[in-house]
Amino acid sequence: MGDMSPGRIILDIGPGAGFDMMVASHLTGESGRVYGIDLTEEMVATSKINLSKTCKQNYEVTHVHSENIPYDDNFFDVVISNGVINLSPCKQELFKEIYRVLKPGGVLQFADVMLENELPAGMSGSVEAWSQ
């Protein structure tokens, strides 16, 4: 894992229900800060509701409209994402943005789905392809 010790600044891309942000918030302590960005207003609302049930106050969740990350260059110590990067239609732009906002020596830590083989003919772009 990237260094999430007290005082670190973390970005969660696609925080979903906010559980990874809860863990990061606990690890970074009150001297750290955890930010989350999501493309859907519903998930931002869900994250905020769940995070409000913790005793932590060192977090912020923001609704975004694109892969553009609304933070300054070299801002984050660690960027995390769990199962969201594969959903981006503009992955190259998203990775450029991630590396722009990471501090020198910062860490990108993500878990995601990767395609190892070509999809069968006619499956590309289909709903079924997302589960293959």
Backbone as a ProteinNet text record, in pm:
[ID]
protein_1_A
[PRIMARY]
MGDMSPGRIILDIGPGAGFDMMVASHLTGESGRVYGIDLTEEMVATSKINLSKTCKQNYEVTHVHSENIPYDDNFFDVVISNGVINLSPCKQELFKEIYRVLKPGGVLQFADVMLENELPAGMSGSVEAWSQ
[TERTIARY]
83.1	0	86.3	32.2	100.1	100.6	189.5	203.3	80.8	0.2	-118	-102.6	19	45.7	-10.6	-17.8	-72.8	-9.4	-94.6	-49.1	-51.5	-70.2	-70.5	-199.6	-191	-306.1	-338.4	-461.1	-502.6	-616.5	-617.7	-729.4	-785.5	-916.9	-986.7	-1068.6	-1033.9	-1107.8	-1220.4	-1343.4	-1459.9	-1480.2	-1505.3	-1512.8	-1633	-1729.4	-1844.4	-1912.8	-1927.7	-1995.1	-1905.9	-1779.6	-1689.9	-1607.5	-1613.3	-1543.5	-1391.7	-1333.7	-1188.6	-1148.7	-1235.2	-1207.6	-1210.7	-1300.9	-1306.1	-1175.4	-1124.1	-997.4	-884.7	-877	-771.3	-782.2	-903.9	-926.5	-873.3	-896.9	-847.9	-694.4	-634.8	-489.1	-415.6	-471.4	-402.6	-422.6	-523.6	-547.5	-596.7	-615.6	-667.9	-570.7	-441.4	-345.1	-340	-404.7	-411.7	-544.6	-559	-683.1	-709.9	-837.6	-877.7	-984.5	-959.8	-1051.9	-1105.6	-1230.9	-1289.8	-1356	-1343.7	-1413.9	-1492.7	-1613.7	-1698.5	-1777.7	-1806.2	-1882.2	-2032.8	-2079	-2223.4	-2259.5	-2360.5	-2406.1	-2458.6	-2518.2	-2572.9	-2463.1	-2350	-2241.1	-2173.7	-2166.3	-2113.3	-2201.6	-2332.8	-2426.5	-2412.7	-2400.2	-2384.9	-2255.8	-2146.7	-2018.7	-2030.5	-2091.4	-2104.8	-2188.3	-2296.8	-2381	-2301.3	-2232.1	-2155.7	-2040.2	-1969.2	-1857.3	-1904.1	-2022.8	-2073.8	-2102	-2113	-2139	-2012.3	-1897.3	-1771.5	-1743.4	-1648.2	-1613.3	-1505.1	-1466.9	-1362.1	-1420.1	-1337.6	-1377.6	-1277.2	-1183	-1072.8	-1096.1	-1217.3	-1248.5	-1334.1	-1334.9	-1417.4	-1449.5	-1574.8	-1616.7	-1677.9	-1633.8	-1674.6	-1727.9	-1835.1	-1887.7	-1807.9	-1759.2	-1686.6	-1762.3	-1733.1	-1804.4	-1719.5	-1591.7	-1502.8	-1381.1	-1287.3	-1162.7	-1069	-1103.1	-1020.5	-1030.6	-918.1	-914.3	-897.3	-993.2	-995.7	-903.3	-778.3	-680.9	-550	-467.3	-340.6	-241.5	-143.2	-32.4	37.2	89.3	172.1	102.8	-25.3	-105.1	-116.2	-122.1	-152	-29.4	-24.8	78.7	43.5	-85.1	-133	-265.1	-280.9	-408.8	-452.3	-577	-630.7	-755.1	-781.3	-903.3	-932	-1057.9	-1097.2	-1209.3	-1171.1	-1268.9	-1335.3	-1268	-1331.8	-1258.8	-1128.4	-1052.8	-1099.2	-1132.4	-1177.7	-1308.5	-1384.2	-1510.3	-1490.7	-1373.1	-1346.5	-1328.2	-1401.6	-1379.3	-1252.1	-1192.7	-1073.3	-959.7	-920.7	-822.3	-688.1	-640.2	-511.4	-514.7	-623.4	-637.5	-646	-717.3	-729.5	-593.8	-515	-381.8	-292.6	-302.1	-224.4	-262.9	-392.6	-440	-392.2	-397.9	-351.4	-205.9	-122.3	19.3	46.5	-40.1	-26.2	-47.7	-149.8	-183.1	-100.3	-28.7	57.6	184.8	225.3	352.9	465.8	583.6	696.9	720.1	731.7	747.6	615.9	504.9	373.2	339.1	233.7	198.1	55.7	40.5	-91.1	-114.9	-223.2	-257.7	-399.3	-413	-547.1	-569.2	-694.5	-739.5	-845.3	-831.9	-925.3	-931.4	-1015.6	-1033.7	-947.1	-878	-795.2	-829.8	-826.6	-851.8	-719.2	-706.6	-582.5	-586.1	-704.4	-719.6	-822.5	-818.3	-917.6	-1055.5	-1155.4	-1293	-1336.6	-1426.8	-1480.1	-1547.5	-1547.2	-1608	-1751.5	-1788.2	-1923.6	-1951	-1857.3	-1881.9	-1832.5	-1737.8	-1685	-1797.2	-1805.4	-1907.5	-2040.2	-2050.9	-2177.5	-2181.6	-2300.1	-2316.9	-2251.7	-2261.7	-2203.7	-2050.5	-1987.9	-1841.4	-1793.7	-1876	-1835.3	-1820	-1884.3	-1878.4	-1789.6	-1724.2	-1640.1	-1498.9
-119	0	123.6	228.1	355.9	403.5	493.2	543.7	627.5	573.8	645.4	680.1	709.2	744	882.2	915.7	1045.2	1161	1252.3	1370.7	1357.8	1238.5	1218.4	1270	1306	1354	1249.2	1198.8	1086	1128.1	1073.8	1090.6	953.4	938.7	816.5	849.8	786.1	806.1	704.7	753.7	666.3	600.6	678.1	621.3	532.3	529.7	441.8	474.8	374.9	394.6	461.8	484.2	555.9	469.9	338.2	251	264.8	273.9	294.1	429.2	528.7	659.7	652.5	571.7	554.6	499	396.5	336	437.9	505.8	605.4	718.4	760.6	866.7	826.6	702.5	651.9	647.7	599.6	584.1	718	816.8	945.6	1034.7	1003.6	1080.1	1220.9	1295.3	1431.4	1525.4	1492.9	1578.4	1549.3	1441.7	1407.7	1450.8	1425.3	1462.9	1360.2	1323.4	1226.5	1290.4	1290.1	1346	1233.4	1245.5	1150.8	1226.4	1172.7	1231.8	1121.5	1155.5	1058	1125.9	1049.2	1100.7	1102.2	1033.1	1027.6	1096.6	1180	1251.7	1154.9	1044	946.3	883	851.2	790.1	893.1	1016.6	1122.2	1133.1	1133	1142.4	1021.7	902.3	780.9	785.6	826.7	839.5	936.3	1050.8	1152.1	1100	1030.1	974.6	875.4	783.6	682.8	743.8	837.6	901.5	985.1	1042.3	1124	1039.9	910.6	821.1	787.1	828.6	807.8	930.6	919.7	1035.6	1120.4	1086.1	1160.2	1281.1	1383.7	1505.7	1542	1453.2	1486.1	1436.5	1454.8	1405.7	1506.6	1488.7	1571.5	1488.3	1486.3	1413.2	1512.9	1506.1	1602.8	1532.7	1588.6	1541.2	1606.5	1525.2	1576.6	1535.8	1603.2	1578.5	1512.1	1489.8	1430.7	1371.3	1326.6	1272	1380.4	1507.3	1615.6	1618.2	1608	1605.2	1748.8	1799	1941.4	1979.4	1934.7	1968.4	2009.9	2079.5	2131.5	2019.7	2053	1961.5	1925.2	1802.9	1757.9	1775.7	1745.4	1768.7	1646	1525.9	1405.5	1316.4	1256.7	1157.8	1022.1	988.2	858.7	879.3	811.9	807	660.9	637.4	502.2	495.5	377.1	354.5	205	172.1	32.2	3.7	-51.5	-93.2	17.4	130.9	243.7	285	274	320.6	249.5	121.1	48.6	104.8	178.4	236.1	364.8	422.5	547.9	523.8	598.9	586.6	659.1	737.7	817.2	780.7	655.6	606.2	679.1	703.9	771.8	910	983.3	1116.1	1105.7	1004.6	986	956.8	867.6	839	962.4	1043.3	1168.6	1259.3	1269	1352.3	1297.5	1166.7	1105.3	1140.6	1124.1	1153.4	1301.9	1385.6	1530.6	1569.9	1510.2	1550.2	1477.9	1371.7	1302.7	1382.7	1387.4	1448.4	1362.3	1421.8	1339.4	1228.7	1107.5	994.3	940.8	1004.1	958.5	823.1	762.1	625.8	619.7	550.1	514.6	370	346.8	212.4	183.2	85.6	58.5	-90.3	-127.1	-262.8	-246	-321.1	-301.5	-424.4	-416.6	-523.1	-490.9	-592.7	-574.1	-682.7	-647.7	-741.6	-802.1	-934	-1002	-1054.7	-1083.1	-1136.7	-1053.3	-1064.3	-996.4	-1054	-967.9	-1014.4	-1087.1	-1183.7	-1249.6	-1148.1	-1177	-1088.2	-1055.9	-930.4	-886.9	-857.4	-889.5	-865.9	-728.1	-671.2	-541	-437.7	-365	-262.9	-314.7	-444.7	-500.1	-500.6	-505.8	-512.8	-640.6	-748.8	-876.4	-866.2	-780.1	-767.1	-720.4	-643	-591.7	-703.3	-815.7	-924.3	-1039.6	-1026.9	-1135.6	-1126.2
0	0	0	-58.8	-50.4	93.5	125.2	261.7	297.9	386	434.2	581.5	619.6	759.1	790.8	918.9	958.2	880.4	837.7	766.6	614.8	562.3	417.1	355.3	228	152.2	45.9	48.8	-33.7	-125.1	-248.3	-340.5	-373.8	-360.2	-401	-525.2	-635.9	-760.4	-764.3	-759.7	-758.5	-623.9	-518.9	-384.2	-357.1	-447.3	-425.9	-294.6	-209.6	-80.7	23	-9.2	81	174.5	159.5	254.7	248.4	127.4	118.5	175.5	158.5	217.1	369.2	424.1	570.3	623.3	555.7	598.6	586.9	472	451.3	553.3	583.5	681.4	818.5	854.5	983	983.6	874.9	868.8	865	796.1	783.8	905.4	985.5	1108	1079.7	1184.9	1172.9	1102.8	1101.6	1032.7	883.2	839	697.2	639.2	510.6	442.3	333.1	317.1	215.6	128.3	-1.1	-98.8	-185.6	-224.6	-318.1	-430.3	-552.5	-666.9	-735.8	-780	-846.5	-957	-1062.5	-1176.1	-1152.1	-1050.1	-1026.7	-896.3	-902.6	-784	-678	-722.6	-628.2	-542.8	-604.4	-526.9	-436.5	-480	-393.2	-269.3	-289.3	-176.8	-84.1	-141.9	-61	20.2	-43.6	27.5	144.9	119.1	224.6	341.1	311.4	418	502.3	437.2	511	589	527.2	596.1	714.9	705.3	815.7	939.9	923.9	1037.3	1115.1	1063.6	1135.1	1220.6	1309.3	1392.7	1326.7	1204.5	1133.9	1062.8	1047.3	976.7	867.7	838.9	748.2	605.4	554.4	420.6	344.9	213	125.7	1.8	-39.6	-159.1	-257	-382.1	-482.6	-607.3	-662.8	-790.3	-902.3	-997.1	-1113.3	-1239.9	-1348.9	-1474	-1580.7	-1552.2	-1652.5	-1582.5	-1663.5	-1609.2	-1557.6	-1576.5	-1524.4	-1372.7	-1306.9	-1160.6	-1111.2	-1031.8	-995.5	-879	-886.5	-782.2	-848	-771	-822.1	-852.5	-933.1	-961.4	-830.7	-824.5	-711.4	-576.8	-569.7	-449.3	-358.3	-416.7	-339.8	-318	-199.6	-168.8	-228.9	-225.4	-274.6	-346.9	-461.2	-531.7	-531.3	-488.2	-486	-574.5	-625.7	-703.6	-700.4	-678	-666.4	-767.2	-882.4	-981.4	-1059.6	-1078	-1146.1	-1273.6	-1277.3	-1393.8	-1520.7	-1510.7	-1629.4	-1685.9	-1607.3	-1653.4	-1733.4	-1725	-1794.8	-1944.6	-2027.7	-2172	-2216.8	-2127	-2159.2	-2062.6	-2062.8	-1965.4	-1973.8	-2095.6	-2109.2	-2044.9	-2068.1	-2007.5	-1855.5	-1807.1	-1662.6	-1599.4	-1660.5	-1606.4	-1609.7	-1714.2	-1719.2	-1603	-1577	-1466.5	-1331.8	-1315.4	-1190	-1165.8	-1267.3	-1248.4	-1233.8	-1288.9	-1270.3	-1124.5	-1060.3	-923.2	-817.2	-856.1	-759.8	-733.6	-608.3	-573.4	-629.5	-653.6	-694.2	-590.3	-636.7	-545.5	-492.4	-530.9	-487.3	-546.9	-494	-531.8	-585.9	-699.3	-750.2	-710.1	-639.6	-593	-640.8	-733.4	-782.7	-805.7	-793.8	-825.6	-933.7	-1040.4	-1150.4	-1238.8	-1336.8	-1434.5	-1555.5	-1605.5	-1724.6	-1825.1	-1951.1	-2059.2	-2101.6	-2088	-2126	-2269	-2321.4	-2456.3	-2531.2	-2663.8	-2745.4	-2715.4	-2717.5	-2702.1	-2828.3	-2816.4	-2936.4	-3028.2	-3156.5	-3256.2	-3216.7	-3228.5	-3199.3	-3053	-2964.3	-2822.2	-2777.9	-2849.3	-2812.8	-2807.8	-2698	-2680.9	-2629.9	-2609	-2560.6	-2408.3	-2352.8	-2208.2	-2154.9	-2228.3	-2185	-2170.1	-2248.8	-2243.7	-2106.8	-2035	-1903.9	-1801.6	-1824.3	-1725.7	-1770.2	-1882.4	-1934.1	-1882.2
[MASK]
++++++++++++++++++++++++++++++++++++++++++++++++++++++++++++++++++++++++++++++++++++++++++++++++++++++++++++++++++++++++++++++++++++

